[in-house]
Amino acid sequence: MPTYAKRVAPFGTTIFTEINQLAARHNAVNLGQGRPDFDGPQAIIDAAVTALRSDSANQYAPSPGLPALREGVARHAEVFYGLAVDPASGVIVTAGATQGVFCAIMGLVDPGDEVIVIEPYYDSYVPGIQMAGGQPVYVPMHPPNWTFDESELRAAFNDNTRALILNTPNNPSGRVYNRKELQLLADLCIQHDVIVIADEVYEHLVFAGHQHIAIASLPGMFERTVAIGSAGKTFGMTGWKIGWVYGAPELIRGVWRAHQFVTFATNHPAQVATAYAFTLGSDYYEDYQALYSRKRDLVMQVIDAAGMSAMQPEGTYFIMGDFSAVFAGDDLQFCKHLIEEIGVATIPPSAFFSAQHRHHAENHVRFAFCKSDETLERAAEKMRRLRAG
C-alpha cells in the first residue's frame, strides 16, 4: 500500500493545530496561537482593497517580489539598522516568514551540514533543517530568565557548522538578546565561518528598557546574515502571509533559487498593501509598542491572579508562565487541564525543545496576548478559578 515519504514521517501534527482543535471542542478562550483577533491599520486594508479593484494587481507578481515592496524593506533596514541593502539583489518577498525561513535553509544548507538551533525555537525550524538533509545541534536557554550558557554555546560550534538560526525577539520566551549576547554569537560565527539565519519577525515588538539589535549590523556580519521579517507580525495581517528575506546578494541568491520552486510568487494585492505599510511614519511603530505594552501588563496580571509566575517579556506578544505552584503535571497535561477544566487555551512549550532539553519547559506554558482586551478579560476571569481550585 503506498504511503507518504519517509522524510515527513517523524513530523506529525503541529502543536498549534492540536491545541486549536482541542480549544474549539471545549469553547475555550484561545491564548494559544499568535493569531490576533483584531485587524491591523484600516489604511493598510484600504490599500489592499484598492489593489484588488485595480487592473494591475490580480495576476502574478514578479517572483522576487514587487519592486516597491523590496524597496520598502531595504529602506526600513537602512533607517532602523543602518544597513545598505540592495532592493534588486538583496531582498526576496516570500509567502510569510515561515516560507522565508524554509527557503533560507533550503538555499543555504547542504546535506550533512550542522545547523545550531537555540531553544526554545519556532517549531518549523527543525523540520526545515531535516528536509534539507542538515543536522540540528541544540543549545538550550535556561529558565527562569531564559539565557543561554556560554560554554554550551561554544561547544556547539565546529568545522561542520554551516548555519545558526537566531530568533530575537524570541518566541516563545519573550527574550530580546542584548548586545553582549549578540556579539558573542557574531564572534563565534566569524571564527567558524557560519551563516546566520536571523528570524526577526518581532523586531518592532520590544518593550521599554530593551532594544532590538539586528545582528547583521555588527561588524563583519552583514555578509554572512539573511534576515527575515513579517507583515503578519509588524502590521498585524497574519492572514496575508507576506514575509521577506534580505541580506548579502550572494546569500539571497540561494534563498531565491529555492523560493522560485516552492511558491514562485506571493500574493500580489497584499504585496501592494504591505509596500504602502512601509510608508507609515514612526508613530505607527510607537503606537504598536504602546498597544502591546498594555496588553502585556494585562496578561501579567492574569498570570499573577492565577497563582502562577513569569518573567516579564522583553519583547514579542508571548509570555512563558510557570505553573509549578498550582499544578503537579507536565506542560502538556496542564494545557489540557486549562482547556478542559478552566476554559483557556495555551501552548505547551516543550514542543519548542529537543527531547533531551524538554525538561527546561516542563513547568511552563506559553500565553499569547495578541488579543482584544475583551478576550484577555474573559481569560482573566477564567484563570482566577485556577488559584481558587
C-alpha atoms as a printed R data frame, in Angstrom:
    type eleno elety resid chain resno       x      y       z
1   ATOM     1    CA   MET     A     1   0.000  0.000   0.000
2   ATOM     2    CA   PRO     A     2   1.504  3.402  -0.988
3   ATOM     3    CA   THR     A     3   2.214  5.798   1.854
4   ATOM     4    CA   TYR     A     4   3.890  9.162   2.405
5   ATOM     5    CA   ALA     A     5   7.618  9.864   2.180
6   ATOM     6    CA   LYS     A     6   9.972  8.912   4.988
7   ATOM     7    CA   ARG     A     7  11.234 12.492   5.260
8   ATOM     8    CA   VAL     A     8   7.894 13.679   6.681
9   ATOM     9    CA   ALA     A     9   7.114 10.606   8.780
10  ATOM    10    CA   PRO     A    10   8.579 11.986  12.048
11  ATOM    11    CA   PHE     A    11   6.809 15.342  11.909
12  ATOM    12    CA   GLY     A    12   3.236 14.606  12.992
13  ATOM    13    CA   THR     A    13   0.709 17.414  13.512
14  ATOM    14    CA   THR     A    14   1.898 20.820  14.727
15  ATOM    15    CA   ILE     A    15   1.139 21.666  18.335
16  ATOM    16    CA   PHE     A    16  -0.812 24.720  17.129
17  ATOM    17    CA   THR     A    17  -3.269 22.595  15.184
18  ATOM    18    CA   GLU     A    18  -3.717 20.198  18.100
19  ATOM    19    CA   ILE     A    19  -4.368 22.955  20.645
20  ATOM    20    CA   ASN     A    20  -6.664 24.923  18.324
21  ATOM    21    CA   GLN     A    21  -8.785 21.841  17.691
22  ATOM    22    CA   LEU     A    22  -8.993 20.989  21.409
23  ATOM    23    CA   ALA     A    23  -9.834 24.605  22.275
24  ATOM    24    CA   ALA     A    24 -12.626 24.651  19.682
25  ATOM    25    CA   ARG     A    25 -14.147 21.448  21.070
26  ATOM    26    CA   HIS     A    26 -14.296 22.950  24.564
27  ATOM    27    CA   ASN     A    27 -15.112 26.529  23.508
28  ATOM    28    CA   ALA     A    28 -12.035 27.757  25.380
29  ATOM    29    CA   VAL     A    29 -10.698 31.306  25.256
30  ATOM    30    CA   ASN     A    30  -7.741 30.853  22.927
31  ATOM    31    CA   LEU     A    31  -4.489 32.421  24.142
32  ATOM    32    CA   GLY     A    32  -2.530 29.773  22.290
33  ATOM    33    CA   GLN     A    33  -1.654 30.598  18.696
34  ATOM    34    CA   GLY     A    34  -0.166 34.012  17.950
35  ATOM    35    CA   ARG     A    35  -3.171 34.972  15.859
36  ATOM    36    CA   PRO     A    36  -4.567 38.428  16.667
37  ATOM    37    CA   ASP     A    37  -8.353 38.593  16.966
38  ATOM    38    CA   PHE     A    38  -8.329 42.144  15.599
39  ATOM    39    CA   ASP     A    39  -7.025 43.668  12.370
40  ATOM    40    CA   GLY     A    40  -4.079 45.906  11.652
41  ATOM    41    CA   PRO     A    41  -4.493 49.518  10.473
42  ATOM    42    CA   GLN     A    42  -7.509 50.209   8.294
43  ATOM    43    CA   ALA     A    43  -5.401 52.294   5.904
44  ATOM    44    CA   ILE     A    44  -3.347 49.197   5.013
45  ATOM    45    CA   ILE     A    45  -6.525 47.207   4.418
46  ATOM    46    CA   ASP     A    46  -7.835 50.009   2.201
47  ATOM    47    CA   ALA     A    47  -4.627 49.823   0.163
48  ATOM    48    CA   ALA     A    48  -5.254 46.090  -0.395
49  ATOM    49    CA   VAL     A    49  -8.861 46.755  -1.444
50  ATOM    50    CA   THR     A    50  -7.715 49.399  -3.901
51  ATOM    51    CA   ALA     A    51  -5.169 46.952  -5.327
52  ATOM    52    CA   LEU     A    52  -7.840 44.259  -5.721
53  ATOM    53    CA   ARG     A    53 -10.049 46.682  -7.645
54  ATOM    54    CA   SER     A    54  -7.265 47.825  -9.921
55  ATOM    55    CA   ASP     A    55  -6.353 46.187 -13.203
56  ATOM    56    CA   SER     A    56  -2.725 45.638 -12.274
57  ATOM    57    CA   ALA     A    57  -2.544 43.520  -9.102
58  ATOM    58    CA   ASN     A    58  -4.628 40.399  -9.661
59  ATOM    59    CA   GLN     A    59  -2.104 38.413 -11.695
60  ATOM    60    CA   TYR     A    60   1.339 37.069 -10.804
61  ATOM    61    CA   ALA     A    61   3.696 39.428  -9.064
62  ATOM    62    CA   PRO     A    62   7.377 39.233 -10.021
63  ATOM    63    CA   SER     A    63   8.885 36.128  -8.445
64  ATOM    64    CA   PRO     A    64  11.340 38.019  -6.178
65  ATOM    65    CA   GLY     A    65   8.582 40.440  -5.137
66  ATOM    66    CA   LEU     A    66   7.155 43.810  -6.131
67  ATOM    67    CA   PRO     A    67   9.913 46.395  -6.611
68  ATOM    68    CA   ALA     A    68   8.023 48.863  -4.373
69  ATOM    69    CA   LEU     A    69   7.895 46.353  -1.521
70  ATOM    70    CA   ARG     A    70  11.517 45.322  -1.904
71  ATOM    71    CA   GLU     A    71  12.475 48.994  -1.845
72  ATOM    72    CA   GLY     A    72  10.393 49.415   1.308
73  ATOM    73    CA   VAL     A    73  12.207 46.531   3.014
74  ATOM    74    CA   ALA     A    74  15.602 47.926   2.024
75  ATOM    75    CA   ARG     A    75  14.706 51.441   3.178
76  ATOM    76    CA   HIS     A    76  13.436 50.067   6.500
77  ATOM    77    CA   ALA     A    77  16.736 48.206   7.063
78  ATOM    78    CA   GLU     A    78  18.663 51.415   6.411
79  ATOM    79    CA   VAL     A    79  16.500 53.613   8.648
80  ATOM    80    CA   PHE     A    80  16.374 51.268  11.634
81  ATOM    81    CA   TYR     A    81  19.708 49.424  11.423
82  ATOM    82    CA   GLY     A    82  21.966 51.486   9.179
83  ATOM    83    CA   LEU     A    83  22.238 48.655   6.636
84  ATOM    84    CA   ALA     A    84  22.825 49.254   2.939
85  ATOM    85    CA   VAL     A    85  20.604 46.621   1.295
86  ATOM    86    CA   ASP     A    86  20.252 46.428  -2.495
87  ATOM    87    CA   PRO     A    87  16.490 46.106  -3.150
88  ATOM    88    CA   ALA     A    88  17.100 44.449  -6.527
89  ATOM    89    CA   SER     A    89  19.581 41.756  -5.471
90  ATOM    90    CA   GLY     A    90  19.302 41.719  -1.686
91  ATOM    91    CA   VAL     A    91  15.557 41.278  -0.969
92  ATOM    92    CA   ILE     A    92  13.108 38.439  -1.648
93  ATOM    93    CA   VAL     A    93   9.376 38.584  -0.803
94  ATOM    94    CA   THR     A    94   8.044 35.263   0.499
95  ATOM    95    CA   ALA     A    95   4.705 33.686   1.356
96  ATOM    96    CA   GLY     A    96   5.088 34.531   5.029
97  ATOM    97    CA   ALA     A    97   8.134 34.389   7.265
98  ATOM    98    CA   THR     A    98   7.847 30.611   7.712
99  ATOM    99    CA   GLN     A    99   8.384 30.113   3.992
100 ATOM   100    CA   GLY     A   100  11.233 32.616   4.178
101 ATOM   101    CA   VAL     A   101  12.947 30.540   6.870
102 ATOM   102    CA   PHE     A   102  12.372 27.332   4.900
103 ATOM   103    CA   CYS     A   103  13.793 28.765   1.681
104 ATOM   104    CA   ALA     A   104  16.767 30.207   3.555
105 ATOM   105    CA   ILE     A   105  17.528 26.749   4.928
106 ATOM   106    CA   MET     A   106  16.974 25.026   1.584
107 ATOM   107    CA   GLY     A   107  19.093 27.596  -0.252
108 ATOM   108    CA   LEU     A   108  21.971 27.781   2.223
109 ATOM   109    CA   VAL     A   109  22.300 24.369   3.922
110 ATOM   110    CA   ASP     A   110  23.688 21.242   2.260
111 ATOM   111    CA   PRO     A   111  23.097 17.626   3.312
112 ATOM   112    CA   GLY     A   112  25.314 16.759   6.258
113 ATOM   113    CA   ASP     A   113  25.736 20.375   7.407
114 ATOM   114    CA   GLU     A   114  25.164 21.137  11.074
115 ATOM   115    CA   VAL     A   115  22.778 23.958  11.974
116 ATOM   116    CA   ILE     A   116  22.737 25.383  15.500
117 ATOM   117    CA   VAL     A   117  19.246 25.891  16.907
118 ATOM   118    CA   ILE     A   118  18.807 27.863  20.130
119 ATOM   119    CA   GLU     A   119  15.956 26.517  22.245
120 ATOM   120    CA   PRO     A   120  13.116 27.267  22.659
121 ATOM   121    CA   TYR     A   121  12.661 27.619  18.909
122 ATOM   122    CA   TYR     A   122   9.804 28.185  16.483
123 ATOM   123    CA   ASP     A   123   8.599 24.741  15.537
124 ATOM   124    CA   SER     A   124   9.185 24.953  11.758
125 ATOM   125    CA   TYR     A   125  12.972 25.308  12.060
126 ATOM   126    CA   VAL     A   126  13.908 21.705  12.727
127 ATOM   127    CA   PRO     A   127  11.691 20.076  10.057
128 ATOM   128    CA   GLY     A   128  13.173 22.530   7.539
129 ATOM   129    CA   ILE     A   129  16.720 21.560   8.531
130 ATOM   130    CA   GLN     A   130  15.881 17.876   8.346
131 ATOM   131    CA   MET     A   131  14.209 18.178   4.927
132 ATOM   132    CA   ALA     A   132  17.367 19.914   3.671
133 ATOM   133    CA   GLY     A   133  19.418 16.974   4.941
134 ATOM   134    CA   GLY     A   134  21.030 19.051   7.665
135 ATOM   135    CA   GLN     A   135  21.688 18.093  11.264
136 ATOM   136    CA   PRO     A   136  20.229 20.275  14.049
137 ATOM   137    CA   VAL     A   137  22.513 20.957  17.014
138 ATOM   138    CA   TYR     A   138  20.642 22.228  20.060
139 ATOM   139    CA   VAL     A   139  21.675 24.884  22.577
140 ATOM   140    CA   PRO     A   140  19.074 25.478  25.308
141 ATOM   141    CA   MET     A   141  18.198 28.705  27.050
142 ATOM   142    CA   HIS     A   142  17.614 28.155  30.742
143 ATOM   143    CA   PRO     A   143  14.683 29.342  32.903
144 ATOM   144    CA   PRO     A   144  13.685 31.445  34.696
145 ATOM   145    CA   ASN     A   145  15.434 34.247  32.769
146 ATOM   146    CA   TRP     A   146  15.845 32.296  29.507
147 ATOM   147    CA   THR     A   147  19.538 32.859  28.907
148 ATOM   148    CA   PHE     A   148  21.974 30.502  27.217
149 ATOM   149    CA   ASP     A   149  25.166 29.157  28.785
150 ATOM   150    CA   GLU     A   150  28.293 30.424  27.022
151 ATOM   151    CA   SER     A   151  30.163 27.134  27.383
152 ATOM   152    CA   GLU     A   152  27.244 25.188  25.893
153 ATOM   153    CA   LEU     A   153  27.054 27.647  23.008
154 ATOM   154    CA   ARG     A   154  30.792 27.448  22.266
155 ATOM   155    CA   ALA     A   155  30.684 23.658  22.347
156 ATOM   156    CA   ALA     A   156  28.045 23.614  19.608
157 ATOM   157    CA   PHE     A   157  30.390 25.149  17.016
158 ATOM   158    CA   ASN     A   158  32.797 23.033  14.987
159 ATOM   159    CA   ASP     A   159  34.162 22.630  11.458
160 ATOM   160    CA   ASN     A   160  30.866 21.091  10.279
161 ATOM   161    CA   THR     A   161  28.731 24.026  11.438
162 ATOM   162    CA   ARG     A   162  27.146 25.716   8.444
163 ATOM   163    CA   ALA     A   163  24.485 27.962   9.943
164 ATOM   164    CA   LEU     A   164  22.849 29.238  13.108
165 ATOM   165    CA   ILE     A   165  19.162 30.108  13.338
166 ATOM   166    CA   LEU     A   166  18.737 33.146  15.564
167 ATOM   167    CA   ASN     A   167  15.316 34.304  16.745
168 ATOM   168    CA   THR     A   168  15.300 37.606  18.584
169 ATOM   169    CA   PRO     A   169  12.987 38.935  19.959
170 ATOM   170    CA   ASN     A   170  12.425 35.314  20.844
171 ATOM   171    CA   ASN     A   171   9.240 33.300  20.509
172 ATOM   172    CA   PRO     A   172   8.214 31.813  22.936
173 ATOM   173    CA   SER     A   173  10.445 33.087  25.752
174 ATOM   174    CA   GLY     A   174   9.961 36.830  25.217
175 ATOM   175    CA   ARG     A   175  13.728 37.419  25.448
176 ATOM   176    CA   VAL     A   176  15.437 40.165  23.471
177 ATOM   177    CA   TYR     A   177  19.128 39.360  23.112
178 ATOM   178    CA   ASN     A   178  21.397 42.126  24.329
179 ATOM   179    CA   ARG     A   179  24.499 43.416  22.573
180 ATOM   180    CA   LYS     A   180  26.882 41.267  24.626
181 ATOM   181    CA   GLU     A   181  24.997 38.085  23.703
182 ATOM   182    CA   LEU     A   182  24.813 39.041  20.040
183 ATOM   183    CA   GLN     A   183  28.498 39.943  19.927
184 ATOM   184    CA   LEU     A   184  29.390 36.527  21.345
185 ATOM   185    CA   LEU     A   185  27.257 34.874  18.653
186 ATOM   186    CA   ALA     A   186  28.813 37.072  15.971
187 ATOM   187    CA   ASP     A   187  32.367 36.328  17.124
188 ATOM   188    CA   LEU     A   188  31.735 32.583  17.019
189 ATOM   189    CA   CYS     A   189  30.083 32.779  13.598
190 ATOM   190    CA   ILE     A   190  33.012 34.739  12.173
191 ATOM   191    CA   GLN     A   191  35.549 32.410  13.785
192 ATOM   192    CA   HIS     A   192  33.872 29.306  12.329
193 ATOM   193    CA   ASP     A   193  32.652 30.887   9.056
194 ATOM   194    CA   VAL     A   194  28.967 30.323   9.899
195 ATOM   195    CA   ILE     A   195  25.883 31.834   8.238
196 ATOM   196    CA   VAL     A   196  23.155 33.366  10.424
197 ATOM   197    CA   ILE     A   197  19.500 32.921   9.510
198 ATOM   198    CA   ALA     A   198  18.030 35.738  11.617
199 ATOM   199    CA   ASP     A   199  14.306 35.388  12.312
200 ATOM   200    CA   GLU     A   200  13.455 38.958  13.332
201 ATOM   201    CA   VAL     A   201   9.702 38.955  12.812
202 ATOM   202    CA   TYR     A   202   9.087 40.629  16.213
203 ATOM   203    CA   GLU     A   203  11.701 43.331  15.569
204 ATOM   204    CA   HIS     A   204   9.270 46.157  16.424
205 ATOM   205    CA   LEU     A   205   7.646 44.443  19.359
206 ATOM   206    CA   VAL     A   206  10.193 45.414  22.018
207 ATOM   207    CA   PHE     A   207   9.288 46.909  25.380
208 ATOM   208    CA   ALA     A   208  10.736 49.789  27.401
209 ATOM   209    CA   GLY     A   209  14.289 49.224  28.580
210 ATOM   210    CA   HIS     A   210  15.154 46.867  25.719
211 ATOM   211    CA   GLN     A   211  16.352 47.307  22.143
212 ATOM   212    CA   HIS     A   212  16.300 45.014  19.144
213 ATOM   213    CA   ILE     A   213  19.757 44.949  17.579
214 ATOM   214    CA   ALA     A   214  19.993 43.412  14.111
215 ATOM   215    CA   ILE     A   215  22.929 41.002  14.174
216 ATOM   216    CA   ALA     A   216  23.636 41.956  10.553
217 ATOM   217    CA   SER     A   217  24.572 45.433  11.821
218 ATOM   218    CA   LEU     A   218  27.509 44.117  13.873
219 ATOM   219    CA   PRO     A   219  30.976 44.325  12.279
220 ATOM   220    CA   GLY     A   220  31.644 41.519   9.825
221 ATOM   221    CA   MET     A   221  28.102 40.114   9.983
222 ATOM   222    CA   PHE     A   222  26.168 41.592   7.052
223 ATOM   223    CA   GLU     A   223  27.933 39.396   4.515
224 ATOM   224    CA   ARG     A   224  27.039 36.242   6.472
225 ATOM   225    CA   THR     A   225  23.452 37.044   7.526
226 ATOM   226    CA   VAL     A   226  19.992 36.730   5.984
227 ATOM   227    CA   ALA     A   227  17.265 38.465   7.993
228 ATOM   228    CA   ILE     A   228  13.589 37.547   7.894
229 ATOM   229    CA   GLY     A   229  10.614 39.836   8.557
230 ATOM   230    CA   SER     A   230   6.836 39.533   8.525
231 ATOM   231    CA   ALA     A   231   3.874 41.710   7.593
232 ATOM   232    CA   GLY     A   232   1.753 39.452   9.783
233 ATOM   233    CA   LYS     A   233   3.748 40.439  12.859
234 ATOM   234    CA   THR     A   234   4.805 44.009  12.032
235 ATOM   235    CA   PHE     A   235   1.492 45.167  10.551
236 ATOM   236    CA   GLY     A   236  -0.984 42.760  12.165
237 ATOM   237    CA   MET     A   237  -2.079 40.926   8.996
238 ATOM   238    CA   THR     A   238  -1.220 37.280   9.635
239 ATOM   239    CA   GLY     A   239  -3.728 36.040   7.048
240 ATOM   240    CA   TRP     A   240  -1.937 37.761   4.187
241 ATOM   241    CA   LYS     A   241   1.178 35.572   4.560
242 ATOM   242    CA   ILE     A   242   3.654 38.175   3.367
243 ATOM   243    CA   GLY     A   243   7.234 37.888   4.572
244 ATOM   244    CA   TRP     A   244  10.628 38.971   3.314
245 ATOM   245    CA   VAL     A   245  14.249 37.932   3.434
246 ATOM   246    CA   TYR     A   246  17.075 40.436   2.994
247 ATOM   247    CA   GLY     A   247  20.838 40.319   3.143
248 ATOM   248    CA   ALA     A   248  24.011 39.956   1.116
249 ATOM   249    CA   PRO     A   249  23.201 39.284  -2.565
250 ATOM   250    CA   GLU     A   250  25.213 36.039  -2.760
251 ATOM   251    CA   LEU     A   251  23.205 34.531   0.112
252 ATOM   252    CA   ILE     A   252  19.885 35.940  -1.111
253 ATOM   253    CA   ARG     A   253  20.575 34.323  -4.481
254 ATOM   254    CA   GLY     A   254  20.483 30.946  -2.765
255 ATOM   255    CA   VAL     A   255  17.233 31.815  -0.959
256 ATOM   256    CA   TRP     A   256  15.607 32.887  -4.229
257 ATOM   257    CA   ARG     A   257  16.693 29.734  -6.058
258 ATOM   258    CA   ALA     A   258  14.709 27.736  -3.504
259 ATOM   259    CA   HIS     A   259  11.820 30.232  -3.355
260 ATOM   260    CA   GLN     A   260  11.137 30.150  -7.099
261 ATOM   261    CA   PHE     A   261  10.364 26.424  -6.937
262 ATOM   262    CA   VAL     A   262   8.426 26.485  -3.653
263 ATOM   263    CA   THR     A   263   5.811 29.143  -4.409
264 ATOM   264    CA   PHE     A   264   7.278 31.155  -7.353
265 ATOM   265    CA   ALA     A   265   5.447 34.363  -6.381
266 ATOM   266    CA   THR     A   266   3.354 35.613  -3.469
267 ATOM   267    CA   ASN     A   267   0.001 37.363  -3.040
268 ATOM   268    CA   HIS     A   268   0.086 40.402  -5.332
269 ATOM   269    CA   PRO     A   269  -2.574 42.679  -3.758
270 ATOM   270    CA   ALA     A   270  -1.175 42.023  -0.284
271 ATOM   271    CA   GLN     A   271   2.291 42.976  -1.515
272 ATOM   272    CA   VAL     A   272   0.919 46.280  -2.794
273 ATOM   273    CA   ALA     A   273  -0.650 46.969   0.607
274 ATOM   274    CA   THR     A   274   2.490 45.948   2.501
275 ATOM   275    CA   ALA     A   275   4.555 48.292   0.328
276 ATOM   276    CA   TYR     A   276   2.145 51.047   1.401
277 ATOM   277    CA   ALA     A   277   2.552 49.973   5.055
278 ATOM   278    CA   PHE     A   278   6.282 50.657   4.822
279 ATOM   279    CA   THR     A   279   5.474 54.311   4.107
280 ATOM   280    CA   LEU     A   280   3.858 54.769   7.532
281 ATOM   281    CA   GLY     A   281   5.716 57.089   9.859
282 ATOM   282    CA   SER     A   282   7.412 56.301  13.162
283 ATOM   283    CA   ASP     A   283   4.141 56.999  15.017
284 ATOM   284    CA   TYR     A   284   2.838 53.654  13.793
285 ATOM   285    CA   TYR     A   285   5.637 51.696  15.492
286 ATOM   286    CA   GLU     A   286   5.360 53.748  18.675
287 ATOM   287    CA   ASP     A   287   1.600 53.130  18.874
288 ATOM   288    CA   TYR     A   288   2.166 49.435  18.142
289 ATOM   289    CA   GLN     A   289   4.573 49.099  21.070
290 ATOM   290    CA   ALA     A   290   2.280 51.052  23.381
291 ATOM   291    CA   LEU     A   291  -0.694 48.828  22.486
292 ATOM   292    CA   TYR     A   292   1.180 45.645  23.286
293 ATOM   293    CA   SER     A   293   2.843 47.048  26.392
294 ATOM   294    CA   ARG     A   294  -0.626 47.495  27.860
295 ATOM   295    CA   LYS     A   295  -1.727 44.024  26.781
296 ATOM   296    CA   ARG     A   296   1.437 42.533  28.264
297 ATOM   297    CA   ASP     A   297   0.614 44.145  31.602
298 ATOM   298    CA   LEU     A   298  -2.928 42.752  31.464
299 ATOM   299    CA   VAL     A   299  -1.698 39.198  30.945
300 ATOM   300    CA   MET     A   300   0.955 39.535  33.651
301 ATOM   301    CA   GLN     A   301  -1.960 40.350  35.972
302 ATOM   302    CA   VAL     A   302  -3.830 37.290  34.687
303 ATOM   303    CA   ILE     A   303  -0.842 35.077  35.460
304 ATOM   304    CA   ASP     A   304  -0.439 36.547  38.924
305 ATOM   305    CA   ALA     A   305  -4.142 36.188  39.681
306 ATOM   306    CA   ALA     A   306  -3.928 32.511  38.727
307 ATOM   307    CA   GLY     A   307  -1.145 31.896  41.264
308 ATOM   308    CA   MET     A   308   1.485 31.461  38.566
309 ATOM   309    CA   SER     A   309   4.736 33.339  37.958
310 ATOM   310    CA   ALA     A   310   6.535 34.595  34.852
311 ATOM   311    CA   MET     A   311   9.486 36.625  33.655
312 ATOM   312    CA   GLN     A   312   8.087 39.841  32.222
313 ATOM   313    CA   PRO     A   313   8.741 39.561  28.469
314 ATOM   314    CA   GLU     A   314  11.248 41.943  26.928
315 ATOM   315    CA   GLY     A   315   9.623 41.612  23.509
316 ATOM   316    CA   THR     A   316   7.110 39.664  21.349
317 ATOM   317    CA   TYR     A   317   3.484 39.074  22.353
318 ATOM   318    CA   PHE     A   318   4.204 35.897  24.299
319 ATOM   319    CA   ILE     A   319   4.729 35.127  27.983
320 ATOM   320    CA   MET     A   320   6.107 31.914  29.443
321 ATOM   321    CA   GLY     A   321   4.163 31.253  32.659
322 ATOM   322    CA   ASP     A   322   5.460 28.916  35.385
323 ATOM   323    CA   PHE     A   323   2.563 26.833  36.753
324 ATOM   324    CA   SER     A   324   4.512 24.696  39.234
325 ATOM   325    CA   ALA     A   325   2.797 26.375  42.211
326 ATOM   326    CA   VAL     A   326  -0.694 25.370  41.037
327 ATOM   327    CA   PHE     A   327  -0.362 22.088  39.111
328 ATOM   328    CA   ALA     A   328   1.685 18.924  39.572
329 ATOM   329    CA   GLY     A   329   1.820 17.579  35.993
330 ATOM   330    CA   ASP     A   330   3.850 18.490  32.913
331 ATOM   331    CA   ASP     A   331   3.145 21.251  30.403
332 ATOM   332    CA   LEU     A   332   1.026 19.160  28.041
333 ATOM   333    CA   GLN     A   333  -1.100 17.861  30.916
334 ATOM   334    CA   PHE     A   334  -1.514 21.380  32.246
335 ATOM   335    CA   CYS     A   335  -2.557 22.733  28.837
336 ATOM   336    CA   LYS     A   336  -5.224 20.052  28.553
337 ATOM   337    CA   HIS     A   337  -6.379 20.803  32.114
338 ATOM   338    CA   LEU     A   338  -6.616 24.525  31.326
339 ATOM   339    CA   ILE     A   339  -8.690 23.891  28.217
340 ATOM   340    CA   GLU     A   340 -10.985 21.209  29.571
341 ATOM   341    CA   GLU     A   341 -11.485 22.417  33.163
342 ATOM   342    CA   ILE     A   342 -10.699 26.154  33.162
343 ATOM   343    CA   GLY     A   343 -11.625 27.135  29.603
344 ATOM   344    CA   VAL     A   344  -8.388 28.811  28.470
345 ATOM   345    CA   ALA     A   345  -6.049 27.543  25.756
346 ATOM   346    CA   THR     A   346  -2.264 27.962  25.903
347 ATOM   347    CA   ILE     A   347   0.668 26.255  24.171
348 ATOM   348    CA   PRO     A   348   2.946 23.657  25.853
349 ATOM   349    CA   PRO     A   349   6.479 24.942  25.149
350 ATOM   350    CA   SER     A   350   8.129 21.532  25.346
351 ATOM   351    CA   ALA     A   351   7.169 21.403  21.639
352 ATOM   352    CA   PHE     A   352   9.855 24.056  21.101
353 ATOM   353    CA   PHE     A   353  12.676 21.960  22.619
354 ATOM   354    CA   SER     A   354  14.559 18.856  21.577
355 ATOM   355    CA   ALA     A   355  13.776 15.677  23.509
356 ATOM   356    CA   GLN     A   356  16.915 15.981  25.649
357 ATOM   357    CA   HIS     A   357  16.080 19.522  26.751
358 ATOM   358    CA   ARG     A   358  12.293 19.428  27.195
359 ATOM   359    CA   HIS     A   359  12.693 19.378  30.962
360 ATOM   360    CA   HIS     A   360  13.571 23.091  30.798
361 ATOM   361    CA   ALA     A   361   9.954 23.839  29.861
362 ATOM   362    CA   GLU     A   362   8.094 21.138  31.751
363 ATOM   363    CA   ASN     A   363   6.616 23.616  34.273
364 ATOM   364    CA   HIS     A   364   5.731 26.342  31.765
365 ATOM   365    CA   VAL     A   365   3.060 27.264  29.237
366 ATOM   366    CA   ARG     A   366   3.084 29.975  26.589
367 ATOM   367    CA   PHE     A   367   0.406 32.656  26.644
368 ATOM   368    CA   ALA     A   368  -0.223 34.796  23.534
369 ATOM   369    CA   PHE     A   369  -1.539 38.276  24.307
370 ATOM   370    CA   CYS     A   370  -2.173 39.476  20.739
371 ATOM   371    CA   LYS     A   371  -5.854 39.518  21.644
372 ATOM   372    CA   SER     A   372  -8.564 42.100  22.217
373 ATOM   373    CA   ASP     A   373  -9.000 43.464  25.718
374 ATOM   374    CA   GLU     A   374 -12.361 41.687  25.897
375 ATOM   375    CA   THR     A   375 -10.692 38.346  25.150
376 ATOM   376    CA   LEU     A   376  -7.979 38.961  27.744
377 ATOM   377    CA   GLU     A   377 -10.569 39.956  30.358
378 ATOM   378    CA   ARG     A   378 -12.577 36.756  29.728
379 ATOM   379    CA   ALA     A   379  -9.382 34.748  30.093
380 ATOM   380    CA   ALA     A   380  -8.557 36.550  33.349
381 ATOM   381    CA   GLU     A   381 -11.955 35.721  34.821
382 ATOM   382    CA   LYS     A   382 -11.493 32.048  34.000
383 ATOM   383    CA   MET     A   383  -7.868 31.869  35.163
384 ATOM   384    CA   ARG     A   384  -8.805 33.098  38.649
385 ATOM   385    CA   ARG     A   385 -10.586 29.770  39.066
386 ATOM   386    CA   LEU     A   386  -7.202 28.064  38.806
387 ATOM   387    CA   ARG     A   387  -5.955 29.604  42.053
388 ATOM   388    CA   ALA     A   388  -9.333 29.090  43.709
389 ATOM   389    CA   GLY     A   389  -9.236 25.423  42.716
